[in-house]
């Protein structure tokens, strides 16, 4: 029996809820370590107890099953117990990006209808300027030292958890566990409603793809308010591993942290690998125990260089908060430059604008269905129109352009909204980035459309160079020649020291598009550079 079938048999459908997972693993693994963050470490038993105790504290504050509890907190020891406490009693956690401020934060708190906000003391200034009296908020629980805020109409108190334990709630696999807000680049942020069973399947499918072993140490520097790090916890819980959470990603401290934790598996995002490669090679890069890293979106040249330098196999994968991990690769089935193959548990299609299936080799939008009940999200909280739009024709529309090769391997092309159309030709910003990233002087790169005076788009790239590297704008363009269609070679090039990013390290291309061409931008046509065709 394979790993997936074993976990399906161990946890029949009704048991695919957080309390049952914690109770079963406590009974089996008890004192083995499960969760660590900073100086705090919890065993399987202590994690189950922490969930029950935090649930009791929540109940004492008047929180009931189905109520939403917002969490504005970075990677610290208190985050996971309060998240699990909500899930234990049937309340719905609402983790919020710690960078959220102003209108966006007001919208999230309003849309979710959260009655309680658990907030890190250092983030209290995020509440400045908010219309708190327009929200459903009744209480603030403050984590950390410092004076309590005075907010009219709100009870502000220090977060306090005793040894009293609450009984687990009567929870179904379809019940919401958490609402995760996706960044809205063209509209309001949408709250993705993730049920208990979705996280069960996340842990099952991702753990299987990574080939996790009992006793593995899963080290993540990614924020707990996002899917990736939360998924990592369920991978650990279901597969008998330990999750170690780093307070934040640090280029200079990455290898030291990996070595000290004894990590065997880690998790990075596309931009992190070039950043790590930008530092001089050191013995620490080979002094670890890591065999594999889940690393979606890493450019193929950087992935190959990283594996050669560190010995760590980087596995690409595709998933979304709305879905699950759907496409991926394995250590013995890995193809740089390709996202992977269809993983068990899902059905996908590549479709055109009218939802008609496209043949292999032709790019279109990826749409997804799940084989198992509630393996994907329930929709967008309080936004029924957006839910219907995303689940058109009973398929989740991802907004991502991909193609499938005849042998079943998938390649990510672009976000639909990041696609560039120049003089009748469609251009993948992702594919242009792959070529630019292969230049030895390039540390990070973003490619995006800017308005053309002839209508449609022109291609622009903004580049961060490696420390000490020098290269001319024309040399960058000549590097592109012959490696892509002539019409895809960027017209505009700009060197910079920093790219705008989310807290999760994703480049905010909409900000680059909004800014467009500046006085610092080099124009190929104005410079009189002609491309070879």
XYZ file of C-alpha atoms in Angstrom:
533
model
C 0.000 0.000 0.000
C 1.462 3.371 -0.987
C 1.739 6.399 1.310
C -1.445 8.070 0.055
C -3.563 4.932 0.455
C -2.147 4.320 3.944
C -3.137 7.786 5.136
C -6.565 7.480 3.494
C -7.097 4.203 5.369
C -5.759 5.597 8.643
C -8.021 8.647 8.444
C -11.402 7.757 6.888
C -13.401 10.697 5.489
C -15.066 11.770 8.747
C -11.672 11.894 10.526
C -10.038 14.325 8.097
C -10.390 17.184 10.556
C -7.724 18.881 12.652
C -8.745 17.554 16.107
C -8.698 13.912 14.946
C -5.287 14.372 13.323
C -3.833 15.858 16.512
C -5.424 13.233 18.775
C -4.239 10.285 16.668
C -0.692 11.565 16.318
C -0.493 12.386 20.041
C -1.461 8.785 20.824
C 1.179 7.423 18.439
C 4.098 9.851 18.724
C 3.496 11.628 22.036
C 6.850 13.073 23.105
C 8.416 13.294 19.635
C 9.033 16.896 18.489
C 6.453 18.377 16.121
C 6.717 22.184 16.040
C 9.566 24.583 16.794
C 9.827 28.336 16.386
C 12.589 30.408 17.941
C 13.370 29.083 21.413
C 10.011 27.315 21.722
C 9.491 23.658 20.866
C 6.381 21.496 21.177
C 6.043 17.732 21.050
C 3.067 16.046 19.402
C 1.403 15.810 22.821
C 2.198 19.406 23.741
C 0.857 20.601 20.389
C -2.434 18.791 20.971
C -2.577 20.278 24.478
C -1.775 23.758 23.152
C -4.637 23.493 20.662
C -7.090 22.454 23.391
C -5.859 25.147 25.801
C -6.020 27.916 23.236
C -9.511 26.735 22.316
C -10.511 27.029 25.972
C -9.132 30.566 26.092
C -11.035 31.461 22.934
C -14.252 30.059 24.367
C -13.630 32.096 27.506
C -13.518 35.207 25.337
C -16.919 34.353 23.877
C -15.710 32.817 20.613
C -18.004 30.099 19.267
C -17.863 27.562 16.454
C -17.952 29.342 13.099
C -16.717 32.674 14.482
C -13.748 34.240 12.719
C -10.555 35.043 14.605
C -8.067 37.308 12.820
C -4.343 36.784 13.450
C -1.901 39.597 12.660
C 1.371 38.069 13.755
C 4.737 37.155 12.282
C 6.567 33.856 12.631
C 6.655 33.395 16.371
C 5.805 30.615 18.810
C 2.289 31.887 19.608
C 1.030 31.784 16.025
C 0.507 28.067 15.514
C -1.159 27.328 18.895
C -3.805 30.007 18.314
C -4.322 28.788 14.725
C -4.736 25.227 16.011
C -6.934 26.386 18.882
C -9.382 27.859 16.399
C -9.401 24.628 14.416
C -9.821 22.515 17.565
C -13.066 24.236 18.577
C -14.428 24.921 15.078
C -13.708 28.634 14.940
C -12.198 29.948 11.701
C -8.765 31.564 11.799
C -7.990 34.488 9.505
C -4.194 34.870 9.232
C -3.316 38.282 7.805
C -0.183 39.345 5.975
C 1.824 41.424 8.440
C 2.440 44.023 5.729
C -1.294 44.779 5.433
C -2.224 48.345 6.261
C -4.926 50.904 5.614
C -7.648 50.128 3.101
C -6.562 46.515 2.564
C -6.513 45.701 6.278
C -9.849 47.460 6.795
C -11.329 45.355 3.985
C -9.996 42.055 5.362
C -11.268 42.723 8.873
C -14.607 43.913 7.506
C -15.107 41.145 4.954
C -14.163 38.370 7.388
C -16.383 39.718 10.165
C -13.728 38.743 12.715
C -14.876 39.214 16.324
C -11.388 38.852 17.808
C -8.034 40.120 16.543
C -4.899 38.458 17.896
C -2.122 40.951 17.194
C 1.598 41.156 17.835
C 2.434 44.214 19.945
C 4.975 45.451 17.405
C 2.207 45.553 14.774
C -0.307 47.634 16.729
C 0.467 50.658 14.568
C -1.235 48.800 11.707
C -4.524 49.757 13.366
C -3.803 53.481 13.019
C -6.343 55.152 10.781
C -8.717 52.185 10.641
C -12.432 52.685 11.242
C -12.602 50.079 13.982
C -16.109 51.121 14.989
C -17.308 49.956 11.561
C -16.067 46.400 12.165
C -17.449 43.374 13.986
C -14.353 43.387 16.226
C -15.042 43.129 19.938
C -11.626 42.245 21.401
C -7.913 42.586 20.840
C -5.541 39.956 22.203
C -2.041 41.401 22.291
C 1.035 39.161 21.988
C 4.298 40.421 23.453
C 5.453 43.015 25.930
C 4.343 46.632 25.980
C 1.410 48.770 26.988
C -2.076 47.826 25.877
C -3.761 50.119 23.352
C -6.813 52.147 24.229
C -9.395 51.556 21.535
C -12.909 52.872 22.217
C -15.485 50.103 22.054
C -12.868 47.327 22.102
C -11.603 45.168 24.944
C -7.801 45.091 24.694
C -6.072 42.500 26.832
C -2.911 40.469 27.018
C -3.262 37.078 25.385
C -3.486 34.622 28.278
C -3.782 30.847 28.008
C -4.174 28.582 31.054
C -3.903 24.799 31.426
C -7.672 24.376 31.061
C -8.437 22.295 27.968
C -11.542 22.455 25.787
C -13.121 19.377 24.258
C -12.807 19.240 20.462
C -15.714 20.701 18.537
C -18.131 18.667 16.439
C -16.386 19.385 13.148
C -16.950 18.019 9.647
C -14.277 17.787 6.921
C -16.215 20.395 4.930
C -16.157 22.945 7.762
C -13.867 25.956 7.228
C -10.533 25.784 9.032
C -9.111 29.093 7.869
C -9.670 31.996 5.501
C -6.539 33.083 3.635
C -6.649 36.382 1.772
C -4.971 36.497 -1.618
C -3.416 39.784 -2.647
C -5.683 41.696 -4.965
C -3.727 43.336 -7.798
C -6.770 44.495 -9.761
C -9.438 44.498 -7.063
C -10.203 43.710 -3.459
C -8.310 40.921 -1.731
C -10.365 37.721 -1.766
C -10.697 35.478 1.284
C -10.164 31.865 0.237
C -12.199 29.561 2.508
C -10.086 26.472 3.193
C -11.866 23.504 4.834
C -10.297 21.013 7.232
C -10.098 18.288 4.576
C -8.192 20.553 2.193
C -5.310 20.802 4.655
C -5.421 17.044 5.229
C -4.958 16.505 1.506
C -2.306 19.204 1.271
C -0.246 17.334 3.830
C -0.884 13.975 2.150
C -0.138 14.994 -1.436
C 2.828 17.297 -0.747
C 4.392 14.834 1.674
C 4.100 12.111 -0.937
C 5.642 14.287 -3.650
C 8.607 15.193 -1.428
C 9.095 11.609 -0.288
C 8.953 12.554 3.400
C 10.224 10.077 5.970
C 9.288 9.731 9.631
C 11.707 11.856 11.640
C 12.401 14.342 8.847
C 13.008 17.929 9.949
C 11.042 20.322 7.725
C 12.592 23.780 7.983
C 10.701 26.734 6.538
C 11.642 30.431 6.497
C 8.303 31.291 4.861
C 5.545 33.210 6.691
C 2.914 31.265 8.606
C 0.163 33.532 7.294
C 0.567 31.910 3.855
C -0.388 28.499 2.518
C 3.134 27.158 2.056
C 4.193 27.208 5.717
C 0.766 26.062 6.964
C 0.881 23.177 4.496
C 4.338 22.341 5.879
C 2.831 21.872 9.354
C 0.297 19.350 8.052
C 3.027 17.535 6.138
C 4.911 17.181 9.420
C 1.826 16.149 11.395
C 0.693 13.456 8.965
C 4.119 12.039 8.155
C 5.665 11.914 11.626
C 8.078 14.802 11.016
C 9.064 18.003 12.814
C 8.391 21.498 11.478
C 10.974 24.159 12.306
C 9.846 27.713 11.548
C 12.428 30.436 11.035
C 11.340 33.939 12.161
C 12.093 35.206 8.654
C 14.180 34.432 5.602
C 17.778 35.599 5.922
C 20.302 35.220 3.117
C 23.263 35.580 5.471
C 21.825 33.271 8.128
C 20.170 30.634 5.931
C 22.824 27.908 6.026
C 23.587 28.366 9.705
C 19.889 27.971 10.529
C 19.590 24.852 8.362
C 22.626 23.237 9.975
C 21.626 24.052 13.555
C 18.088 22.706 13.102
C 19.262 19.484 11.463
C 16.921 20.184 8.546
C 16.460 17.426 5.983
C 13.840 19.239 3.865
C 13.378 22.947 3.260
C 11.050 25.315 1.411
C 12.058 28.295 -0.726
C 10.477 30.480 -3.376
C 11.753 31.565 -6.768
C 13.595 34.743 -5.794
C 15.319 33.202 -2.782
C 17.581 30.846 -4.713
C 19.262 33.552 -6.844
C 19.729 35.559 -3.642
C 21.488 32.630 -1.966
C 23.617 32.056 -5.059
C 24.660 35.717 -5.080
C 26.785 35.159 -1.964
C 30.290 33.698 -2.212
C 30.387 29.909 -1.925
C 31.140 28.628 1.568
C 31.631 25.241 3.298
C 28.255 25.780 5.046
C 26.523 25.073 1.743
C 27.647 21.459 2.026
C 27.532 21.121 5.816
C 23.797 20.438 6.020
C 21.597 17.316 5.897
C 19.043 18.649 3.388
C 18.262 16.282 0.522
C 15.355 18.103 -1.129
C 13.649 21.491 -1.228
C 10.205 22.434 -2.450
C 11.091 25.385 -4.658
C 8.329 26.592 -6.989
C 9.200 29.193 -9.578
C 13.004 28.958 -9.496
C 14.535 29.728 -12.918
C 16.052 26.586 -14.434
C 19.635 27.955 -14.648
C 19.526 28.976 -10.988
C 18.036 25.619 -9.958
C 20.772 23.676 -11.733
C 23.514 25.915 -10.304
C 22.051 25.591 -6.802
C 21.916 21.795 -6.927
C 25.473 21.595 -8.252
C 26.758 23.926 -5.535
C 24.783 22.627 -2.535
C 23.787 19.060 -3.394
C 20.122 19.865 -2.740
C 17.543 18.761 -5.295
C 15.026 21.525 -6.011
C 11.535 20.344 -6.908
C 9.178 22.636 -8.767
C 5.433 22.328 -8.194
C 2.176 24.069 -8.956
C -0.563 24.811 -6.484
C -2.780 27.635 -5.329
C -4.555 28.595 -2.131
C -7.814 27.833 -3.917
C -6.726 24.350 -4.986
C -3.948 22.207 -3.533
C -0.625 20.922 -4.812
C -1.733 19.670 -8.224
C 1.341 19.419 -10.445
C 4.815 18.513 -9.248
C 7.933 16.422 -9.626
C 9.971 13.978 -7.552
C 13.631 13.482 -6.787
C 13.833 10.677 -9.339
C 11.531 12.432 -11.837
C 12.710 15.992 -12.188
C 13.026 18.084 -15.341
C 14.521 21.597 -14.923
C 12.435 24.238 -16.662
C 9.245 22.167 -16.351
C 6.729 22.439 -13.529
C 6.050 18.707 -13.301
C 3.386 16.111 -13.973
C -0.176 15.713 -12.719
C -0.179 14.461 -9.137
C -2.694 11.923 -7.784
C -6.097 13.224 -6.750
C -6.804 15.783 -9.455
C -8.092 16.242 -12.977
C -6.870 19.173 -15.065
C -7.413 20.646 -18.500
C -5.727 23.280 -20.611
C -8.535 25.378 -22.128
C -9.108 28.361 -24.404
C -11.127 31.494 -23.615
C -14.397 29.563 -24.102
C -13.321 26.642 -21.882
C -12.730 24.339 -24.845
C -9.916 21.813 -24.193
C -6.712 22.506 -26.122
C -4.386 19.873 -27.585
C -1.013 19.025 -26.079
C 1.631 21.596 -26.896
C -0.793 24.511 -27.055
C -0.820 26.993 -24.187
C -4.043 27.928 -22.432
C -5.557 28.407 -19.003
C -5.154 25.628 -16.448
C -8.451 24.525 -14.886
C -8.703 22.013 -12.041
C -11.068 19.542 -10.371
C -10.417 17.362 -7.315
C -11.148 13.642 -7.009
C -11.666 13.764 -3.234
C -14.394 15.705 -1.398
C -13.232 19.070 -0.049
C -9.635 18.666 -1.258
C -9.942 22.218 -2.618
C -11.282 25.450 -1.182
C -14.958 26.289 -0.742
C -14.793 29.617 -2.585
C -14.323 33.253 -1.595
C -15.781 34.414 1.707
C -18.632 36.863 1.254
C -17.988 37.123 -2.499
C -20.423 34.736 -4.221
C -20.044 36.417 -7.621
C -16.259 35.965 -7.543
C -16.714 32.337 -6.479
C -19.063 31.584 -9.383
C -16.698 33.351 -11.785
C -13.669 31.333 -10.618
C -15.546 27.997 -10.687
C -17.068 28.514 -14.136
C -18.382 25.280 -15.666
C -17.540 23.473 -12.403
C -13.785 23.821 -12.960
C -11.520 26.049 -10.870
C -10.047 28.613 -13.254
C -6.529 29.385 -12.082
C -5.729 32.390 -14.253
C -2.433 30.691 -15.159
C -1.294 29.847 -18.683
C 0.336 26.446 -19.013
C 0.967 23.851 -21.663
C 1.098 20.084 -21.475
C 3.649 18.126 -23.496
C 2.613 14.852 -25.157
C 4.452 12.914 -22.421
C 2.305 14.539 -19.717
C 4.772 17.091 -18.367
C 3.444 20.600 -17.720
C 5.239 23.894 -18.181
C 4.141 27.158 -16.600
C 3.946 29.948 -19.168
C 2.608 32.982 -17.340
C -0.092 34.485 -15.253
C -2.862 35.380 -17.698
C -2.699 38.986 -16.515
C 1.114 39.039 -16.907
C 1.009 37.946 -20.533
C 2.421 40.479 -23.000
C 1.002 41.100 -26.474
C 3.334 42.940 -28.835
C 2.268 43.667 -32.411
C -0.011 40.655 -32.565
C 2.411 38.249 -30.875
C 1.830 36.718 -27.436
C 4.912 36.768 -25.190
C 5.458 34.930 -21.922
C 7.141 37.179 -19.372
C 8.142 34.031 -17.479
C 10.001 32.590 -20.475
C 11.839 35.874 -21.096
C 12.792 35.937 -17.415
C 14.230 32.432 -17.701
C 16.617 33.566 -20.437
C 17.623 36.759 -18.652
C 18.195 34.873 -15.397
C 20.711 32.635 -17.165
C 23.090 35.588 -17.672
C 25.906 35.295 -15.109
C 25.612 38.944 -14.072
C 21.879 38.800 -13.334
C 20.798 38.151 -9.735
C 17.065 38.879 -10.033
C 14.836 39.897 -12.903
C 11.250 40.862 -13.659
C 9.700 41.187 -17.116
C 6.423 43.025 -17.653
C 4.437 44.959 -20.276
C 4.435 48.714 -20.725
C 2.167 50.602 -23.081
C 3.350 50.922 -26.672
C 2.881 54.082 -28.686
C 1.643 51.769 -31.462
C -1.024 50.108 -29.256
C -0.695 46.845 -27.359
C 2.535 46.377 -25.356
C 6.291 46.697 -25.350
C 8.508 44.394 -23.293
C 10.370 45.879 -20.330
C 12.725 44.244 -17.869
C 14.024 45.451 -14.535
C 17.192 43.718 -13.357
C 19.200 43.422 -10.153
C 22.844 42.562 -10.829
C 25.051 40.404 -8.648
C 27.317 42.367 -6.308
C 30.328 43.585 -8.247
C 28.925 42.502 -11.617
C 29.036 44.855 -14.574
C 27.180 44.500 -17.844
C 25.799 46.917 -20.416
C 22.215 47.175 -21.535
C 23.194 46.064 -25.027
C 25.031 43.011 -23.662
C 21.822 41.996 -21.909
C 19.936 42.185 -25.206
C 22.595 40.291 -27.134
C 22.349 37.540 -24.522
C 18.662 37.218 -25.435
C 19.236 36.974 -29.188
C 18.891 33.447 -30.461
C 17.426 32.253 -27.172
C 13.942 33.650 -27.789
C 11.819 35.046 -30.579
C 13.136 38.399 -31.775
C 9.840 40.088 -30.887
C 10.174 38.923 -27.257
C 13.567 40.593 -26.688
C 12.981 43.501 -24.276
C 12.911 46.989 -25.703
C 13.286 48.656 -22.304
C 15.951 47.700 -19.733
C 16.493 49.162 -16.295
C 19.008 48.210 -13.613
C 17.884 48.615 -10.014
C 18.885 47.708 -6.473
C 15.475 46.436 -5.402
C 12.267 44.945 -6.792
C 8.906 45.520 -5.078
C 7.840 42.295 -3.381
C 5.158 40.871 -1.147
C 6.056 39.587 2.322
C 6.254 36.144 0.743
C 8.959 37.218 -1.699
C 6.769 37.409 -4.816
C 7.609 40.266 -7.182
C 4.738 42.760 -7.391
C 4.673 43.219 -11.148
C 1.605 45.426 -10.987
C 3.738 48.062 -9.242
C 6.347 47.829 -11.988
C 3.623 48.095 -14.643
C 2.107 51.115 -12.911
C 5.469 52.885 -12.786
C 6.432 51.915 -16.331
C 9.278 53.658 -18.140
C 11.274 56.144 -16.065
C 14.246 58.453 -16.591
C 16.478 55.550 -15.521
C 15.132 53.259 -18.261
C 17.258 52.454 -21.308
C 15.381 52.266 -24.629
C 16.772 49.912 -27.283
C 15.087 51.780 -30.138
C 16.244 55.196 -28.933
C 19.780 53.776 -28.724
C 19.537 52.607 -32.328
C 20.172 48.938 -31.516
C 19.025 46.542 -34.231
C 18.217 42.908 -33.446
C 19.200 39.974 -35.596
C 16.173 37.991 -36.805
